[in-house]
Coordinates of N, CA and C in Angstrom, one line a residue:
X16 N 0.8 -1.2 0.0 CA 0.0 0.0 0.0 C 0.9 1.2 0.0
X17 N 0.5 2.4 -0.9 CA 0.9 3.4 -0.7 C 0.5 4.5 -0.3
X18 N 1.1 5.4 0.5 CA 0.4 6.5 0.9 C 0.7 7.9 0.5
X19 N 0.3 8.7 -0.4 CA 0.1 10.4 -1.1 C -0.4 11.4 0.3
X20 N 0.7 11.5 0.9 CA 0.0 13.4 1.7 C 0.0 14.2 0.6
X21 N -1.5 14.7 0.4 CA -1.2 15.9 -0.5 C -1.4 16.9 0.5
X22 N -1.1 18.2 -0.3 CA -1.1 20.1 0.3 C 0.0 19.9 0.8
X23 N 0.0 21.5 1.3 CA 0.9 22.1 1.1 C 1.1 22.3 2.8
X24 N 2.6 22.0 3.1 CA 2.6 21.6 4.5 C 3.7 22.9 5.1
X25 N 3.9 24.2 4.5 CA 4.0 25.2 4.7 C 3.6 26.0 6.4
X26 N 2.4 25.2 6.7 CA 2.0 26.0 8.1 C 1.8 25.1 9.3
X27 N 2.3 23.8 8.5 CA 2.9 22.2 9.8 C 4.4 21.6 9.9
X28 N 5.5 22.8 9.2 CA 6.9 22.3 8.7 C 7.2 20.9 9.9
X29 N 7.5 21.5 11.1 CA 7.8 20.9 12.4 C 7.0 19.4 12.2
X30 N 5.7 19.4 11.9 CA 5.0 18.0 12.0 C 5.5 17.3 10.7
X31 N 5.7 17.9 9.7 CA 6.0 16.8 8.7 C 7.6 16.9 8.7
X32 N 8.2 17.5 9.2 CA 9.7 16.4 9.3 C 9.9 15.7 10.4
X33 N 8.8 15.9 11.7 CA 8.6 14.6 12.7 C 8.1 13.4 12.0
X34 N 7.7 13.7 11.1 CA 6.5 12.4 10.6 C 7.8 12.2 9.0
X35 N 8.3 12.6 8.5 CA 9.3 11.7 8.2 C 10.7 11.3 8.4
X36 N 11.0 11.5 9.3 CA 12.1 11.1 10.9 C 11.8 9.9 11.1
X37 N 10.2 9.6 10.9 CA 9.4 8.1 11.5 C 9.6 7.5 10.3
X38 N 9.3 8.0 9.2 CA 9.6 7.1 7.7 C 10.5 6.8 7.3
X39 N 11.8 7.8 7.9 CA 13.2 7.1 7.6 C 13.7 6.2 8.5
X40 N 13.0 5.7 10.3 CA 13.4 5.3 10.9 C 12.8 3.9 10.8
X41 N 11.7 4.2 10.3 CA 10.5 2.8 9.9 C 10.9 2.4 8.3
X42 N 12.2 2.8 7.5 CA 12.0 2.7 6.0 C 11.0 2.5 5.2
X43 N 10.4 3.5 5.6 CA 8.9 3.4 4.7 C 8.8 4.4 3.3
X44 N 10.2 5.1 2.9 CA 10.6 6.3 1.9 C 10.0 5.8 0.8
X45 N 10.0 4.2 0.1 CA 9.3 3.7 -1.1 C 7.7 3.6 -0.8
X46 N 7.0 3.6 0.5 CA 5.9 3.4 0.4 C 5.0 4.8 0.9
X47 N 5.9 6.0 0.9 CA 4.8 7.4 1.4 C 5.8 8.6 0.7
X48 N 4.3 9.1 0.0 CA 5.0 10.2 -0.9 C 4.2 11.6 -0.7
X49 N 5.2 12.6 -0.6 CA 4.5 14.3 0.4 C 4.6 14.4 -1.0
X50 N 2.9 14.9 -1.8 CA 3.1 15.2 -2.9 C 3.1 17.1 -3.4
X51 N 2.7 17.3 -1.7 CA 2.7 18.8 -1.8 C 1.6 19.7 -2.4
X52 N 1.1 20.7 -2.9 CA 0.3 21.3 -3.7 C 0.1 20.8 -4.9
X53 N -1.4 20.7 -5.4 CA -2.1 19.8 -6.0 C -2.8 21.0 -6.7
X54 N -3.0 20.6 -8.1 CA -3.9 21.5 -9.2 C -5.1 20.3 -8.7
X55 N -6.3 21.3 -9.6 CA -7.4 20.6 -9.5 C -7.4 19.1 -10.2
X56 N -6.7 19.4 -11.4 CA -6.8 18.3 -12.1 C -6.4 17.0 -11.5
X57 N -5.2 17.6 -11.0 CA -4.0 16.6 -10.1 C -5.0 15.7 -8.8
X58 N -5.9 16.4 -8.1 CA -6.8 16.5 -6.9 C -7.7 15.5 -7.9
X59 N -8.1 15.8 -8.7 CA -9.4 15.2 -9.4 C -8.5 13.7 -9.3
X60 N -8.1 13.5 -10.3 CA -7.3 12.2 -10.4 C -6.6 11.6 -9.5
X61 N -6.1 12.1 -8.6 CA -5.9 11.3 -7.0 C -7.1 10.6 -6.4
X62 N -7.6 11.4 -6.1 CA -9.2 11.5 -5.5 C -9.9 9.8 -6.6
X63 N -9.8 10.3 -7.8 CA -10.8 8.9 -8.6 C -9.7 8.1 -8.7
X64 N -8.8 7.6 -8.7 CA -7.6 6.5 -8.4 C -7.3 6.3 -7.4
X65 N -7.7 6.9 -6.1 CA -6.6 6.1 -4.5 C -7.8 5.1 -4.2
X66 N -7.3 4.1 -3.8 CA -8.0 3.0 -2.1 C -8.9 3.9 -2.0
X67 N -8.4 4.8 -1.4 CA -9.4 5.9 -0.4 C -8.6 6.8 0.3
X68 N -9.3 8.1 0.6 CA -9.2 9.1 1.4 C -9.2 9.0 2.9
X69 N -8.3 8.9 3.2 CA -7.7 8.6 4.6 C -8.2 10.2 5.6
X70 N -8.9 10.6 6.3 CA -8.6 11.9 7.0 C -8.9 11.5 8.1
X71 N -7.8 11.3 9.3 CA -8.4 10.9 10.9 C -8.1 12.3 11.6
X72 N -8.6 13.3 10.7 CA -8.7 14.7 12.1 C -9.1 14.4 13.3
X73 N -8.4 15.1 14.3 CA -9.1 15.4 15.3 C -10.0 16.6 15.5
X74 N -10.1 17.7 14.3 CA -10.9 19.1 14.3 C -11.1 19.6 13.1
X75 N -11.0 18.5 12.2 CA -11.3 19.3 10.5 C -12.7 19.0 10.5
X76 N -13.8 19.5 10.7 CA -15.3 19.3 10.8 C -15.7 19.9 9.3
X77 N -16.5 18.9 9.0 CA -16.9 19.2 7.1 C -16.0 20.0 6.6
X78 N -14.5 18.9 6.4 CA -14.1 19.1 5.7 C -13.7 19.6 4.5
X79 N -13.2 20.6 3.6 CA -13.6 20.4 1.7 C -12.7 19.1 1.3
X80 N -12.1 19.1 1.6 CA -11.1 17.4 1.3 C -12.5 16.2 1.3
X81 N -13.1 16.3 2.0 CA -14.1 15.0 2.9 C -15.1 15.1 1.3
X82 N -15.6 16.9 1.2 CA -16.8 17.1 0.2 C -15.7 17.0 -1.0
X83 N -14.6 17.3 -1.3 CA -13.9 17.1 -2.5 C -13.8 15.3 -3.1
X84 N -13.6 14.6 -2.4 CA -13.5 13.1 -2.5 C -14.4 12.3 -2.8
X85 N -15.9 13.0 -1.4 CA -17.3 12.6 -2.2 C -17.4 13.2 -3.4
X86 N -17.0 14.1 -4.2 CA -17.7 14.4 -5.4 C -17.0 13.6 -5.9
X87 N -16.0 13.0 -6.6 CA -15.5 12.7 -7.3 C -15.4 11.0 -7.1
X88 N -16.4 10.2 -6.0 CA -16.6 8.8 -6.0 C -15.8 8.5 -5.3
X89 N -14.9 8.9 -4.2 CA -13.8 8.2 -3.7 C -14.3 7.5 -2.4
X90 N -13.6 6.1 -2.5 CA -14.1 5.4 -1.1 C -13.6 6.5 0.4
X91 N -13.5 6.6 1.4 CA -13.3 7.6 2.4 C -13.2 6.4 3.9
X92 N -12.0 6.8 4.1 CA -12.0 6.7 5.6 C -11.6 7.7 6.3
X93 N -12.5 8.1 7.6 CA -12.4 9.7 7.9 C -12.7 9.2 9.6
X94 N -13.0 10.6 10.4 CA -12.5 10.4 11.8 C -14.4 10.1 11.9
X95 N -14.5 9.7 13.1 CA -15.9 9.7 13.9 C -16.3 10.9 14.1
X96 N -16.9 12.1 13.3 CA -17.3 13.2 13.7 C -18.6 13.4 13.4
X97 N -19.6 14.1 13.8 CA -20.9 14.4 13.5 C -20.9 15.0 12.3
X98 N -20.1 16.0 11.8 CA -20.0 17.1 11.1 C -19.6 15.7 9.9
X99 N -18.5 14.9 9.6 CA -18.2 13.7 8.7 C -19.9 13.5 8.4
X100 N -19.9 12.6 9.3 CA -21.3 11.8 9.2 C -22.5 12.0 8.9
X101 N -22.9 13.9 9.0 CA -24.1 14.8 8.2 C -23.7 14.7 6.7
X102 N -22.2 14.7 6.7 CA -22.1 14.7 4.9 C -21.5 13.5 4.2
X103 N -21.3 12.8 4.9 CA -20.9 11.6 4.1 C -22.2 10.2 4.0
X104 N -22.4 10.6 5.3 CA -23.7 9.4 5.6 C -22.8 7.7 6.1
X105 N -23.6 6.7 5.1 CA -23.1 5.6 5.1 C -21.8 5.2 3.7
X106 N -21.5 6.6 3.5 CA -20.6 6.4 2.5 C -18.9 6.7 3.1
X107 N -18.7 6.5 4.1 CA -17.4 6.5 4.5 C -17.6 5.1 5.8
X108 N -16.2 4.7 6.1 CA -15.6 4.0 6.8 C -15.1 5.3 8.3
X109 N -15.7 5.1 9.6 CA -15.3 5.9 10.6 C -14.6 5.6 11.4
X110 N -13.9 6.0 12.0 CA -12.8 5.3 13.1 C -12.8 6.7 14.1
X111 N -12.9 6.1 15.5 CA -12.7 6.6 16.3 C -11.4 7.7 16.3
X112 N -11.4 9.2 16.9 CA -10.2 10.0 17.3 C -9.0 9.3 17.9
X113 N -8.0 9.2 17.8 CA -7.0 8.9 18.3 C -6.9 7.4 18.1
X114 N -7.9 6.3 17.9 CA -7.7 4.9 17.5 C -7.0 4.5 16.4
X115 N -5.9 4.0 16.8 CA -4.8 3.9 15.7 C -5.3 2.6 15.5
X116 N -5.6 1.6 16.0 CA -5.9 0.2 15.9 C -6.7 -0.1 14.6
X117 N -8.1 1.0 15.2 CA -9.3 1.3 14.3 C -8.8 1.6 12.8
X118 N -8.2 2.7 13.0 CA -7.2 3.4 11.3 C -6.7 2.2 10.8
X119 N -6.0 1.8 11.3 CA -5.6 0.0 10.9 C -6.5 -1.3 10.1
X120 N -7.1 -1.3 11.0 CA -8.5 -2.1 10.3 C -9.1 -1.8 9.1
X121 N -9.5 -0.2 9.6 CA -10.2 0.2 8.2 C -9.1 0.3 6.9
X122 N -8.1 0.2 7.4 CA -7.0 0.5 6.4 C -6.9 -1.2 5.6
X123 N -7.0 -2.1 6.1 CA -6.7 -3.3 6.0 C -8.1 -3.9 5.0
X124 N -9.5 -3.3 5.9 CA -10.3 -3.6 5.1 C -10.8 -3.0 3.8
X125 N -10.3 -2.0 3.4 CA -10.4 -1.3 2.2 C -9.6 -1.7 1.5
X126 N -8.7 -2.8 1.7 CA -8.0 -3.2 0.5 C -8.6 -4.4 0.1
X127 N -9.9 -5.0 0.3 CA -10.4 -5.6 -0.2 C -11.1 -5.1 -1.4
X128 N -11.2 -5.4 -2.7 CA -11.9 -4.7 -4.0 C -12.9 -4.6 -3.5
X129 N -13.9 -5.6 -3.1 CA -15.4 -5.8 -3.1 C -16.0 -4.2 -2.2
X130 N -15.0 -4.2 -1.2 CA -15.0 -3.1 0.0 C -15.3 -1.5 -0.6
X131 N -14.0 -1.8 -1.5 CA -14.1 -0.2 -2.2 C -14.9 -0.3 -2.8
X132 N -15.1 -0.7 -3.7 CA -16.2 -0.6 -4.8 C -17.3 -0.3 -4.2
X133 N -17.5 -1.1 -3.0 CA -18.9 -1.0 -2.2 C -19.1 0.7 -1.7
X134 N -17.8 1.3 -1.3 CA -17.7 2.2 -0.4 C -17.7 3.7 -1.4
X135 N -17.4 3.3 -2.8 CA -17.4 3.9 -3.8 C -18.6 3.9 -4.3
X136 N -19.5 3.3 -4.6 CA -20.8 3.0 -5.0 C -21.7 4.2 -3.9
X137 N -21.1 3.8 -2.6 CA -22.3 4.2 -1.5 C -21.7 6.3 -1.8
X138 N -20.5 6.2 -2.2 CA -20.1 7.9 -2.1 C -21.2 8.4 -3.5
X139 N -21.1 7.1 -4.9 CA -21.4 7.3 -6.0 C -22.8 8.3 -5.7
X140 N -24.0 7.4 -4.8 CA -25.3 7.6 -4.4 C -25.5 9.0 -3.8
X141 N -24.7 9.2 -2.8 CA -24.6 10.4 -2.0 C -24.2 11.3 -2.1
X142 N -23.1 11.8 -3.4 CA -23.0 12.6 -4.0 C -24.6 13.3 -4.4
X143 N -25.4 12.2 -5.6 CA -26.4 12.2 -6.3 C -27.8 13.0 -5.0
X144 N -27.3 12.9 -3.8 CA -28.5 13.4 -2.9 C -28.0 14.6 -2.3
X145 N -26.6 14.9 -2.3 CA -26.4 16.1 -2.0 C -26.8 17.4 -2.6
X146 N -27.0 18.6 -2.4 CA -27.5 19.9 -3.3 C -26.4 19.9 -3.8
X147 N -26.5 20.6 -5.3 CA -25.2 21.1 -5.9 C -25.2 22.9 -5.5
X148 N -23.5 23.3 -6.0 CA -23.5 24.8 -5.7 C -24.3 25.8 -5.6
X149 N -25.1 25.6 -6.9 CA -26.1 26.4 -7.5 C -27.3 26.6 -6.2
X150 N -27.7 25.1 -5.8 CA -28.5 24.8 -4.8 C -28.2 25.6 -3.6
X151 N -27.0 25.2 -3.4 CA -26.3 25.7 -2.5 C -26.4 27.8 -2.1
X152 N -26.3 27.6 -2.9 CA -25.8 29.1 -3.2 C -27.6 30.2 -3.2
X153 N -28.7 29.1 -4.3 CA -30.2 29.9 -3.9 C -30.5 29.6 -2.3
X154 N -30.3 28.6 -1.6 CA -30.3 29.1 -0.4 C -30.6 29.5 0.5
X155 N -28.8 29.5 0.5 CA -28.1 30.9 1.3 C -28.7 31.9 0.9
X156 N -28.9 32.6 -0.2 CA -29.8 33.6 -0.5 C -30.9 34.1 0.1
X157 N -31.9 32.7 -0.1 CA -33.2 32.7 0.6 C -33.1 33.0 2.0
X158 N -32.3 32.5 3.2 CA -31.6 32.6 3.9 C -31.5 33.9 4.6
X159 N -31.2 34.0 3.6 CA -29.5 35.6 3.8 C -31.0 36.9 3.7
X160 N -31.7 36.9 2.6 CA -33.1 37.8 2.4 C -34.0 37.6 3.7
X161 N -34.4 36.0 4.1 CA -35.4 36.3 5.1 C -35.5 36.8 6.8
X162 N -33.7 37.4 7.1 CA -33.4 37.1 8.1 C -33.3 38.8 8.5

């Protein structure tokens, strides 16, 4: 398995040379790649090619990574959050905050085809029930006017 951090790690320097300190001490340099800032295209085609989107935040609450991944069908394993779970539904894999065990499992189990596919299917659906921008955007309007 291999693992892509994308963005731009500009405003966590200190965490990502802790975290590959651990990769050169664990030789893991052939299996994790800091791919850095990502064009959309780049984002699009990660997103529809990985296993899945890995995010075990402890405080990224509705994500755009989480809504970027759902649009584009990606299977998702993400943290146990309320805020995840209003937008992804039964289309992500959840793991407890700080459960490294859990991250594991789900890691192990999404390498089964049957899994992704399944988990990609369920993102496929829920995309399709989510409002789009447009939606999004009359509204806020409506909103924004009746208040």
């Amino acid at each position: 398995m291999q693992l892509v951090v994308a963005g731009s790690h500009s405003h966590t320097p200190n965490y990502v040379e802790h975290l590959m300190s651990i990769i050169r001490r664990k030789r893991l340099e052939d299996r994790v790649h800091f791919a850095g800032h990502l064009s959309l295209a780049q984002l699009v085609a990660l997103y529809s090619t990985c296993r899945a989107l890995v995010l075990p935040s402890e405080t990224e609450c509705c994500s755009q990574t989480l809504l970027e991944a759902l649009a584009c069908g990606s299977s998702m394993i993400c943290s146990d959050l309320p805020e995840n779970r209003d937008v992804a539904e039964d289309a992500a894999i959840y793991v407890r905050i700080g459960d490294g065990d859990g991250l594991l499992k789900a890691l192990i189990h999404i390498q089964d085809d049957s899994t992704m596919l399944e988990y990609r299917n369920r993102a496929a659906r829920r995309r399709k029930e989510l409002p789009d921008w447009h939606e999004v955007a009359k509204r806020f309007t409506e909103l924004s006017i009746s208040s």
